Amino acid sequence: MTEHTLEKTSKSVSSSTSNSAKIEKTSNSVASTTSNLADTMALPSTGKRKRNKYAFVCSLLASMTSILLGYDIAIMSGAILFIKDYFKINDTQSEILMGIINIYCLIGSTVAGRVSDWIGRRYTIVVAAAIFFVGALMMGLAPNYAFLMVGRFVAGIGVGFALMIAPVYTAEVAPASTRGFFTSFPEVFINGGVLLGYISNFAFAPLPNNLNWRLMLGAAGLPAVALGVGVLAMPESPRWLVMQGRLGEAKMVLEKTSNSKEEAELRLSEIKEAVGIPEHCTGDIVDVPKRSHGEGVWKELLIRPSPAVRRILIASIGIHFFQQASGIDAVVLYSPRIFEKAGIKSKLGLLGTTMAVGFTKTIFILVATMLVDRFGRRPLLLTSTMGMIVSLLLLGSGLTIIDHNPDKKLIWALAVCITTVLTFVGSFSIGLGPLAWVYSPEIIPLRLRAQGLSLGVAANRVVSGVIGMTFISLYKSITIGGVFFLFAGVAIVSWVFFYTFLPETQGKTLEELETLFEKPKPHAQVQLENARVNNKDGTRAAV
């Protein structure tokens, strides 16, 4: 009996020693793999980042479609001064004309998700440019207010396409180590478009009233043509190619857009896993699950989402909602009117001061592109939102003081208003502005990305449209200072949401980000699962 027990004990010890050796070997293998992975992907923690030039150019070209939105929003802020006189429209018609394009964007952004899964990301960008070109021509040639609204509708469809597809393509082509830098490009070009719109306002304003606003609106067609042609030189998104089973083409694109051949192979393996293609399938063309073509996505997103997908949707839609609910488009659209309320009277003076808003937005968005992969998403987002809160509170105070002293010219209050408008757009552009477009496509899983992002874009444009179409009526009801106090309150709520709900995503691959939103198992549940692993003799095994 004793010998049998000793023999059994000896075997158990031998087995434990063997298991320990295997665990140690596995641990060393995992450590080695992690080290190699970090070296391959050049994560921020390992040292200097590498920026793939080919991926840089592709992201740049794709993101240039976003210039259409920035230009259209900004150009209308000045053009409306002349359109109002030309067509003899009232304030209600003016604010509807200003903000309605954001509602029209809903149709474009919703349809673009399905279209991009059908014809590819690249050709969807071409479609966006073509639609916007037609809309710009219609607005520039409009004989009356109704026709102008139709032109806004067509342009809005094009803007919706561009807003959805640019960040999707950029996120899918960029390496993980520099994805934040590349996916901030759409916001860079939105700001560039805003600046161009303000400059065009100032340049065309001295022309006759039957010509100046037409050139302001129609000129947007020129960059649309250039963009539509330039995009044809880009490759297709590697993730979309894998979704179609075109592994050979995807591998070639990944080798060009990755920092090394090893990283390209790793990215391809992860995308195949996300799509549902077995690892052993290595042919140039392979069969893929039907859902990879976009079927069933809306059901998984809206009808029966998993807890992780539900959290991802809340985070994605939330960041887009708060980006606009804090009032940025009210400032961009109505800068001339805000400065007029602050005390500037001449049209050229209003448009000249408004140009400073465009320059500030553009400068700070360029700074943000350099910081997003260095400091991470959360620090920039929280710092940016806090700067917006302070600026909005000071702007509301300055406008309220001026409003209460209509017979006095308060130069210091005017200076406060101009300064705080600039600090507000600067704070927005260094964090919340670009990060909504960086963060949202990052966290949405590949199979859901196009349609999932379209929901975020829809929320973004609805809120922007509502603010654009109600700003004048709202400040007439609660004063213009009261409006900015309201925006400050929304910004405070957004800071709390970002702090509690948005995890850091810096340096992680798109395929592993979904796990950030999965609820971790409680420690007790893990112990219970471990306790179920038993030896054949009924004793619990060492785990």
Short mmCIF file of C-alpha atoms in Angstrom, two decimals, residues 109-485:
data_model
loop_
_atom_site.label_atom_id
_atom_site.label_comp_id
_atom_site.label_asym_id
_atom_site.label_seq_id
_atom_site.Cartn_x
_atom_site.Cartn_y
_atom_site.Cartn_z
CA SER A 109 -23.41 58.25 -44.62
CA THR A 110 -25.99 55.47 -44.14
CA VAL A 111 -25.94 54.38 -47.77
CA ALA A 112 -22.15 54.71 -48.02
CA GLY A 113 -21.58 51.94 -45.48
CA ARG A 114 -23.37 49.36 -47.61
CA VAL A 115 -21.98 50.76 -50.86
CA SER A 116 -18.41 50.55 -49.56
CA ASP A 117 -18.93 46.87 -48.66
CA TRP A 118 -20.25 46.32 -52.18
CA ILE A 119 -17.90 48.24 -54.49
CA GLY A 120 -14.97 48.82 -52.14
CA ARG A 121 -13.64 51.74 -50.13
CA ARG A 122 -11.71 53.35 -52.99
CA TYR A 123 -14.56 53.59 -55.51
CA THR A 124 -16.88 54.84 -52.76
CA ILE A 125 -14.56 57.84 -52.40
CA VAL A 126 -14.86 58.46 -56.16
CA VAL A 127 -18.66 58.34 -55.85
CA ALA A 128 -18.51 60.86 -52.99
CA ALA A 129 -16.47 63.33 -55.07
CA ALA A 130 -18.76 62.96 -58.11
CA ILE A 131 -21.95 63.57 -56.11
CA PHE A 132 -20.50 66.61 -54.37
CA PHE A 133 -19.33 68.06 -57.73
CA VAL A 134 -22.90 67.95 -59.05
CA GLY A 135 -24.21 69.54 -55.85
CA ALA A 136 -21.65 72.36 -55.99
CA LEU A 137 -22.61 73.21 -59.58
CA MET A 138 -26.31 73.22 -58.71
CA MET A 139 -25.75 75.59 -55.78
CA GLY A 140 -23.57 77.94 -57.82
CA LEU A 141 -26.15 78.15 -60.63
CA ALA A 142 -29.27 78.26 -58.43
CA PRO A 143 -31.95 80.64 -59.84
CA ASN A 144 -34.00 80.65 -56.63
CA TYR A 145 -34.06 79.53 -52.99
CA ALA A 146 -35.82 76.21 -53.74
CA PHE A 147 -33.21 75.19 -56.33
CA LEU A 148 -30.46 76.18 -53.91
CA MET A 149 -31.96 73.82 -51.34
CA VAL A 150 -31.95 70.98 -53.90
CA GLY A 151 -28.27 71.68 -54.54
CA ARG A 152 -27.64 71.51 -50.79
CA PHE A 153 -29.39 68.14 -50.73
CA VAL A 154 -27.16 66.67 -53.46
CA ALA A 155 -24.01 68.12 -51.89
CA GLY A 156 -25.10 66.73 -48.53
CA ILE A 157 -25.28 63.20 -49.95
CA GLY A 158 -21.71 63.57 -51.21
CA VAL A 159 -20.50 64.93 -47.88
CA GLY A 160 -22.13 62.00 -46.06
CA PHE A 161 -20.29 59.54 -48.30
CA ALA A 162 -16.97 61.33 -47.72
CA LEU A 163 -17.42 61.60 -43.96
CA MET A 164 -18.05 57.88 -43.56
CA ILE A 165 -15.51 56.41 -45.96
CA ALA A 166 -12.40 58.54 -45.34
CA PRO A 167 -11.80 57.43 -41.72
CA VAL A 168 -12.72 53.80 -42.54
CA TYR A 169 -10.19 53.57 -45.38
CA THR A 170 -7.48 55.35 -43.41
CA ALA A 171 -7.92 53.15 -40.33
CA GLU A 172 -7.80 50.00 -42.45
CA VAL A 173 -4.67 50.92 -44.38
CA ALA A 174 -2.63 52.35 -41.48
CA PRO A 175 -0.17 50.32 -39.33
CA ALA A 176 -1.12 50.16 -35.62
CA SER A 177 1.95 52.14 -34.52
CA THR A 178 0.92 55.27 -36.46
CA ARG A 179 -2.81 54.74 -36.91
CA GLY A 180 -3.70 57.70 -34.70
CA PHE A 181 -1.52 59.99 -36.82
CA PHE A 182 -3.01 58.76 -40.10
CA THR A 183 -6.65 58.62 -38.98
CA SER A 184 -6.50 62.21 -37.76
CA PHE A 185 -6.06 63.31 -41.39
CA PRO A 186 -9.82 63.59 -42.15
CA GLU A 187 -10.19 66.19 -39.40
CA VAL A 188 -7.06 67.96 -40.70
CA PHE A 189 -8.68 68.34 -44.09
CA ILE A 190 -12.04 69.34 -42.63
CA ASN A 191 -10.18 72.19 -40.95
CA GLY A 192 -8.28 72.90 -44.15
CA GLY A 193 -11.60 73.11 -45.95
CA VAL A 194 -12.93 75.50 -43.30
CA LEU A 195 -9.92 77.75 -43.81
CA LEU A 196 -10.30 77.67 -47.60
CA GLY A 197 -13.98 78.50 -47.23
CA TYR A 198 -13.26 81.53 -45.05
CA ILE A 199 -10.54 82.71 -47.45
CA SER A 200 -12.92 82.33 -50.40
CA ASN A 201 -15.54 84.34 -48.53
CA PHE A 202 -13.09 87.16 -47.99
CA ALA A 203 -11.71 87.00 -51.57
CA PHE A 204 -15.06 86.92 -53.41
CA ALA A 205 -16.96 89.31 -51.11
CA PRO A 206 -16.02 92.52 -53.02
CA LEU A 207 -17.57 91.17 -56.27
CA PRO A 208 -21.15 92.11 -57.31
CA ASN A 209 -23.88 90.53 -55.20
CA ASN A 210 -25.23 88.44 -58.09
CA LEU A 211 -21.80 86.83 -58.58
CA ASN A 212 -19.86 86.65 -55.29
CA TRP A 213 -21.91 83.98 -53.50
CA ARG A 214 -22.23 81.90 -56.70
CA LEU A 215 -18.46 81.71 -57.05
CA MET A 216 -18.11 80.92 -53.35
CA LEU A 217 -20.42 77.88 -53.64
CA GLY A 218 -19.52 76.72 -57.15
CA ALA A 219 -15.76 76.76 -56.56
CA ALA A 220 -16.11 73.62 -54.40
CA GLY A 221 -16.58 71.60 -57.59
CA LEU A 222 -12.93 72.05 -58.61
CA PRO A 223 -11.30 70.14 -55.72
CA ALA A 224 -14.00 67.47 -56.06
CA VAL A 225 -12.85 66.70 -59.61
CA ALA A 226 -9.18 66.60 -58.58
CA LEU A 227 -9.99 64.28 -55.68
CA GLY A 228 -12.05 61.91 -57.79
CA VAL A 229 -9.18 61.46 -60.24
CA GLY A 230 -6.41 61.31 -57.61
CA VAL A 231 -8.11 58.59 -55.57
CA LEU A 232 -7.89 56.19 -58.55
CA ALA A 233 -4.13 55.99 -57.92
CA MET A 234 -4.72 54.51 -54.45
CA PRO A 235 -4.86 50.78 -53.69
CA GLU A 236 -7.98 49.18 -52.28
CA SER A 237 -8.25 48.69 -48.52
CA PRO A 238 -6.49 45.41 -47.55
CA ARG A 239 -9.25 44.57 -45.09
CA TRP A 240 -11.93 44.97 -47.75
CA LEU A 241 -9.89 42.75 -50.11
CA VAL A 242 -9.71 40.03 -47.45
CA MET A 243 -13.48 40.36 -46.91
CA GLN A 244 -13.86 39.53 -50.62
CA GLY A 245 -11.43 36.58 -50.40
CA ARG A 246 -8.76 38.35 -52.49
CA LEU A 247 -5.84 37.42 -50.25
CA GLY A 248 -3.15 37.82 -52.91
CA GLU A 249 -4.02 41.47 -53.54
CA ALA A 250 -4.46 42.13 -49.83
CA LYS A 251 -1.02 40.71 -49.06
CA MET A 252 0.61 42.99 -51.67
CA VAL A 253 -1.10 46.07 -50.22
CA LEU A 254 -0.17 45.07 -46.65
CA GLU A 255 3.48 44.59 -47.61
CA LYS A 256 3.51 48.14 -48.98
CA THR A 257 1.66 49.72 -46.03
CA SER A 258 3.44 47.86 -43.19
CA ASN A 259 6.79 48.62 -41.59
CA SER A 260 8.14 45.11 -42.27
CA LYS A 261 7.26 41.86 -44.03
CA GLU A 262 6.68 40.21 -40.65
CA GLU A 263 4.17 42.89 -39.66
CA ALA A 264 2.37 42.46 -43.00
CA GLU A 265 2.03 38.71 -42.37
CA LEU A 266 0.80 39.34 -38.83
CA ARG A 267 -1.80 41.87 -40.01
CA LEU A 268 -3.00 39.51 -42.73
CA SER A 269 -3.34 36.67 -40.22
CA GLU A 270 -5.38 38.84 -37.83
CA ILE A 271 -7.66 40.11 -40.59
CA LYS A 272 -8.28 36.55 -41.83
CA GLU A 273 -9.20 35.51 -38.30
CA ALA A 274 -11.58 38.46 -37.91
CA VAL A 275 -13.26 37.69 -41.25
CA GLY A 276 -13.52 33.96 -40.50
CA ILE A 277 -11.03 32.60 -43.05
CA PRO A 278 -9.10 29.56 -41.75
CA GLU A 279 -5.36 30.04 -41.25
CA HIS A 280 -4.51 27.23 -43.68
CA CYS A 281 -6.24 29.06 -46.57
CA THR A 282 -3.35 30.84 -48.29
CA GLY A 283 -4.41 30.99 -51.93
CA ASP A 284 -4.70 34.25 -53.84
CA ILE A 285 -8.49 33.79 -54.04
CA VAL A 286 -10.46 31.97 -51.33
CA ASP A 287 -14.10 31.50 -50.34
CA VAL A 288 -15.34 33.72 -47.50
CA PRO A 289 -18.40 33.59 -45.22
CA LYS A 290 -21.43 35.38 -46.63
CA ARG A 291 -21.53 37.81 -43.71
CA SER A 292 -18.15 39.15 -44.84
CA HIS A 293 -19.98 40.81 -47.71
CA GLY A 294 -22.08 42.84 -45.27
CA GLU A 295 -25.08 40.57 -44.73
CA GLY A 296 -26.52 40.44 -41.21
CA VAL A 297 -24.49 43.41 -39.98
CA TRP A 298 -27.45 45.58 -38.98
CA LYS A 299 -28.94 42.67 -37.04
CA GLU A 300 -25.70 42.20 -35.11
CA LEU A 301 -25.38 45.95 -34.53
CA LEU A 302 -28.91 46.92 -33.53
CA ILE A 303 -31.18 43.92 -32.92
CA ARG A 304 -28.99 41.41 -31.08
CA PRO A 305 -25.70 43.08 -30.18
CA SER A 306 -23.33 41.33 -27.79
CA PRO A 307 -22.42 43.25 -24.59
CA ALA A 308 -19.06 44.19 -26.14
CA VAL A 309 -20.66 45.45 -29.37
CA ARG A 310 -23.24 47.39 -27.35
CA ARG A 311 -20.49 49.16 -25.39
CA ILE A 312 -18.58 49.85 -28.58
CA LEU A 313 -21.66 51.41 -30.19
CA ILE A 314 -22.32 53.60 -27.15
CA ALA A 315 -18.69 54.76 -27.15
CA SER A 316 -18.62 55.41 -30.91
CA ILE A 317 -21.96 57.21 -31.11
CA GLY A 318 -21.27 59.03 -27.82
CA ILE A 319 -18.00 60.58 -28.92
CA HIS A 320 -19.58 61.75 -32.20
CA PHE A 321 -22.63 63.13 -30.38
CA PHE A 322 -20.61 65.17 -27.90
CA GLN A 323 -18.20 66.38 -30.57
CA GLN A 324 -21.04 68.37 -32.12
CA ALA A 325 -23.28 68.96 -29.08
CA SER A 326 -20.54 71.12 -27.55
CA GLY A 327 -21.28 73.73 -30.23
CA ILE A 328 -18.31 73.68 -32.61
CA ASP A 329 -20.41 73.98 -35.78
CA ALA A 330 -22.37 76.86 -34.26
CA VAL A 331 -19.07 78.75 -34.01
CA VAL A 332 -17.89 77.69 -37.49
CA LEU A 333 -21.23 78.48 -39.17
CA TYR A 334 -22.09 81.63 -37.27
CA SER A 335 -18.71 83.23 -36.52
CA PRO A 336 -19.66 86.41 -38.44
CA ARG A 337 -22.89 86.72 -36.43
CA ILE A 338 -21.10 86.03 -33.12
CA PHE A 339 -18.52 88.70 -33.86
CA GLU A 340 -21.27 91.06 -34.98
CA LYS A 341 -22.96 90.59 -31.59
CA ALA A 342 -19.59 91.24 -29.95
CA GLY A 343 -19.31 94.62 -31.68
CA ILE A 344 -17.80 94.25 -35.20
CA LYS A 345 -20.07 95.83 -37.84
CA SER A 346 -18.54 95.83 -41.36
CA LYS A 347 -18.89 92.72 -43.55
CA LEU A 348 -15.22 92.65 -44.50
CA GLY A 349 -14.29 93.09 -40.85
CA LEU A 350 -16.52 90.16 -39.90
CA LEU A 351 -15.11 87.93 -42.64
CA GLY A 352 -11.53 88.97 -41.85
CA THR A 353 -11.91 88.13 -38.17
CA THR A 354 -13.60 84.88 -39.10
CA MET A 355 -10.51 83.91 -41.12
CA ALA A 356 -8.59 83.89 -37.84
CA VAL A 357 -10.91 81.09 -36.68
CA GLY A 358 -9.95 79.04 -39.74
CA PHE A 359 -6.22 79.61 -39.22
CA THR A 360 -6.47 78.67 -35.54
CA LYS A 361 -8.36 75.46 -36.27
CA THR A 362 -5.87 74.46 -38.95
CA ILE A 363 -2.76 75.16 -36.85
CA PHE A 364 -4.00 73.26 -33.81
CA ILE A 365 -5.19 70.26 -35.81
CA LEU A 366 -1.67 69.95 -37.24
CA VAL A 367 -0.30 69.96 -33.70
CA ALA A 368 -2.80 67.24 -32.74
CA THR A 369 -1.57 64.92 -35.50
CA MET A 370 1.90 65.01 -33.95
CA LEU A 371 0.64 64.28 -30.43
CA VAL A 372 -2.05 61.62 -30.87
CA ASP A 373 0.35 58.64 -31.11
CA ARG A 374 2.77 60.07 -28.58
CA PHE A 375 0.48 60.87 -25.64
CA GLY A 376 -2.48 58.62 -26.42
CA ARG A 377 -6.17 59.29 -27.01
CA ARG A 378 -7.48 59.81 -23.47
CA PRO A 379 -5.04 62.53 -22.28
CA LEU A 380 -5.62 64.63 -25.41
CA LEU A 381 -9.38 64.09 -25.28
CA LEU A 382 -9.76 65.08 -21.63
CA THR A 383 -7.39 68.07 -21.89
CA SER A 384 -9.10 69.29 -25.05
CA THR A 385 -12.58 69.07 -23.51
CA MET A 386 -11.49 70.92 -20.38
CA GLY A 387 -10.09 73.74 -22.54
CA MET A 388 -13.40 73.92 -24.40
CA ILE A 389 -15.35 74.15 -21.12
CA VAL A 390 -13.27 77.09 -19.86
CA SER A 391 -13.45 78.89 -23.23
CA LEU A 392 -17.23 78.48 -23.51
CA LEU A 393 -17.81 79.81 -20.00
CA LEU A 394 -15.65 82.89 -20.69
CA LEU A 395 -17.23 83.46 -24.12
CA GLY A 396 -20.72 83.26 -22.62
CA SER A 397 -19.71 85.75 -19.92
CA GLY A 398 -18.21 88.21 -22.43
CA LEU A 399 -21.24 88.11 -24.73
CA THR A 400 -23.61 88.52 -21.77
CA ILE A 401 -21.77 91.61 -20.54
CA ILE A 402 -21.85 93.15 -24.04
CA ASP A 403 -25.55 92.29 -24.38
CA HIS A 404 -26.30 94.06 -21.08
CA ASN A 405 -24.46 97.21 -22.20
CA PRO A 406 -25.82 97.89 -25.71
CA ASP A 407 -24.90 101.60 -25.65
CA LYS A 408 -21.26 101.08 -24.66
CA LYS A 409 -18.39 99.93 -26.86
CA LEU A 410 -16.53 97.55 -24.54
CA ILE A 411 -13.23 96.91 -26.32
CA TRP A 412 -11.97 94.61 -23.57
CA ALA A 413 -15.13 92.46 -23.79
CA LEU A 414 -14.79 92.28 -27.58
CA ALA A 415 -11.17 91.14 -27.11
CA VAL A 416 -12.31 88.49 -24.63
CA CYS A 417 -14.92 87.21 -27.09
CA ILE A 418 -12.47 87.00 -29.99
CA THR A 419 -9.81 85.35 -27.83
CA THR A 420 -12.17 82.78 -26.34
CA VAL A 421 -13.61 81.86 -29.74
CA LEU A 422 -10.05 81.17 -30.88
CA THR A 423 -9.16 79.19 -27.74
CA PHE A 424 -12.38 77.21 -28.08
CA VAL A 425 -11.69 76.13 -31.67
CA GLY A 426 -8.03 75.55 -30.78
CA SER A 427 -8.94 73.30 -27.84
CA PHE A 428 -11.45 71.44 -30.01
CA SER A 429 -8.95 70.90 -32.81
CA ILE A 430 -6.18 69.58 -30.60
CA GLY A 431 -8.30 66.76 -29.18
CA LEU A 432 -12.03 66.16 -29.56
CA GLY A 433 -12.10 67.25 -33.23
CA PRO A 434 -9.69 64.68 -34.68
CA LEU A 435 -10.11 62.01 -32.02
CA ALA A 436 -13.77 61.34 -32.82
CA TRP A 437 -12.62 60.23 -36.28
CA VAL A 438 -9.60 58.35 -34.88
CA TYR A 439 -11.33 56.55 -32.03
CA SER A 440 -14.58 55.46 -33.67
CA PRO A 441 -13.18 53.41 -36.61
CA GLU A 442 -10.52 51.98 -34.29
CA ILE A 443 -12.89 50.31 -31.85
CA ILE A 444 -15.55 48.99 -34.26
CA PRO A 445 -14.81 45.37 -35.34
CA LEU A 446 -13.94 44.78 -38.99
CA ARG A 447 -17.16 42.93 -39.84
CA LEU A 448 -19.22 45.86 -38.50
CA ARG A 449 -16.95 48.79 -39.27
CA ALA A 450 -18.54 50.43 -42.32
CA GLN A 451 -22.14 50.32 -41.06
CA GLY A 452 -21.14 50.91 -37.44
CA LEU A 453 -19.22 54.05 -38.32
CA SER A 454 -22.13 55.25 -40.44
CA LEU A 455 -24.24 55.32 -37.24
CA GLY A 456 -21.64 57.51 -35.53
CA VAL A 457 -21.49 59.82 -38.54
CA ALA A 458 -25.30 59.96 -38.54
CA ALA A 459 -25.34 61.05 -34.89
CA ASN A 460 -22.61 63.58 -35.63
CA ARG A 461 -24.47 65.15 -38.53
CA VAL A 462 -27.93 65.11 -36.87
CA VAL A 463 -26.65 67.04 -33.87
CA SER A 464 -24.72 69.44 -36.10
CA GLY A 465 -27.79 69.96 -38.26
CA VAL A 466 -30.08 70.61 -35.31
CA ILE A 467 -27.65 73.16 -33.87
CA GLY A 468 -27.15 74.80 -37.26
CA MET A 469 -30.88 75.11 -37.88
CA THR A 470 -31.79 76.36 -34.41
CA PHE A 471 -28.88 78.59 -33.34
CA ILE A 472 -30.49 81.91 -34.33
CA SER A 473 -33.86 80.98 -32.81
CA LEU A 474 -32.14 79.67 -29.68
CA TYR A 475 -30.09 82.79 -28.98
CA LYS A 476 -33.16 84.94 -29.56
CA SER A 477 -34.89 82.93 -26.82
CA ILE A 478 -32.13 82.60 -24.17
CA THR A 479 -29.63 85.28 -25.34
CA ILE A 480 -26.43 84.54 -27.22
CA GLY A 481 -24.45 84.33 -23.99
CA GLY A 482 -26.95 81.82 -22.62
CA VAL A 483 -26.42 79.58 -25.65
CA PHE A 484 -22.71 79.29 -24.89
CA PHE A 485 -23.39 78.59 -21.23
#
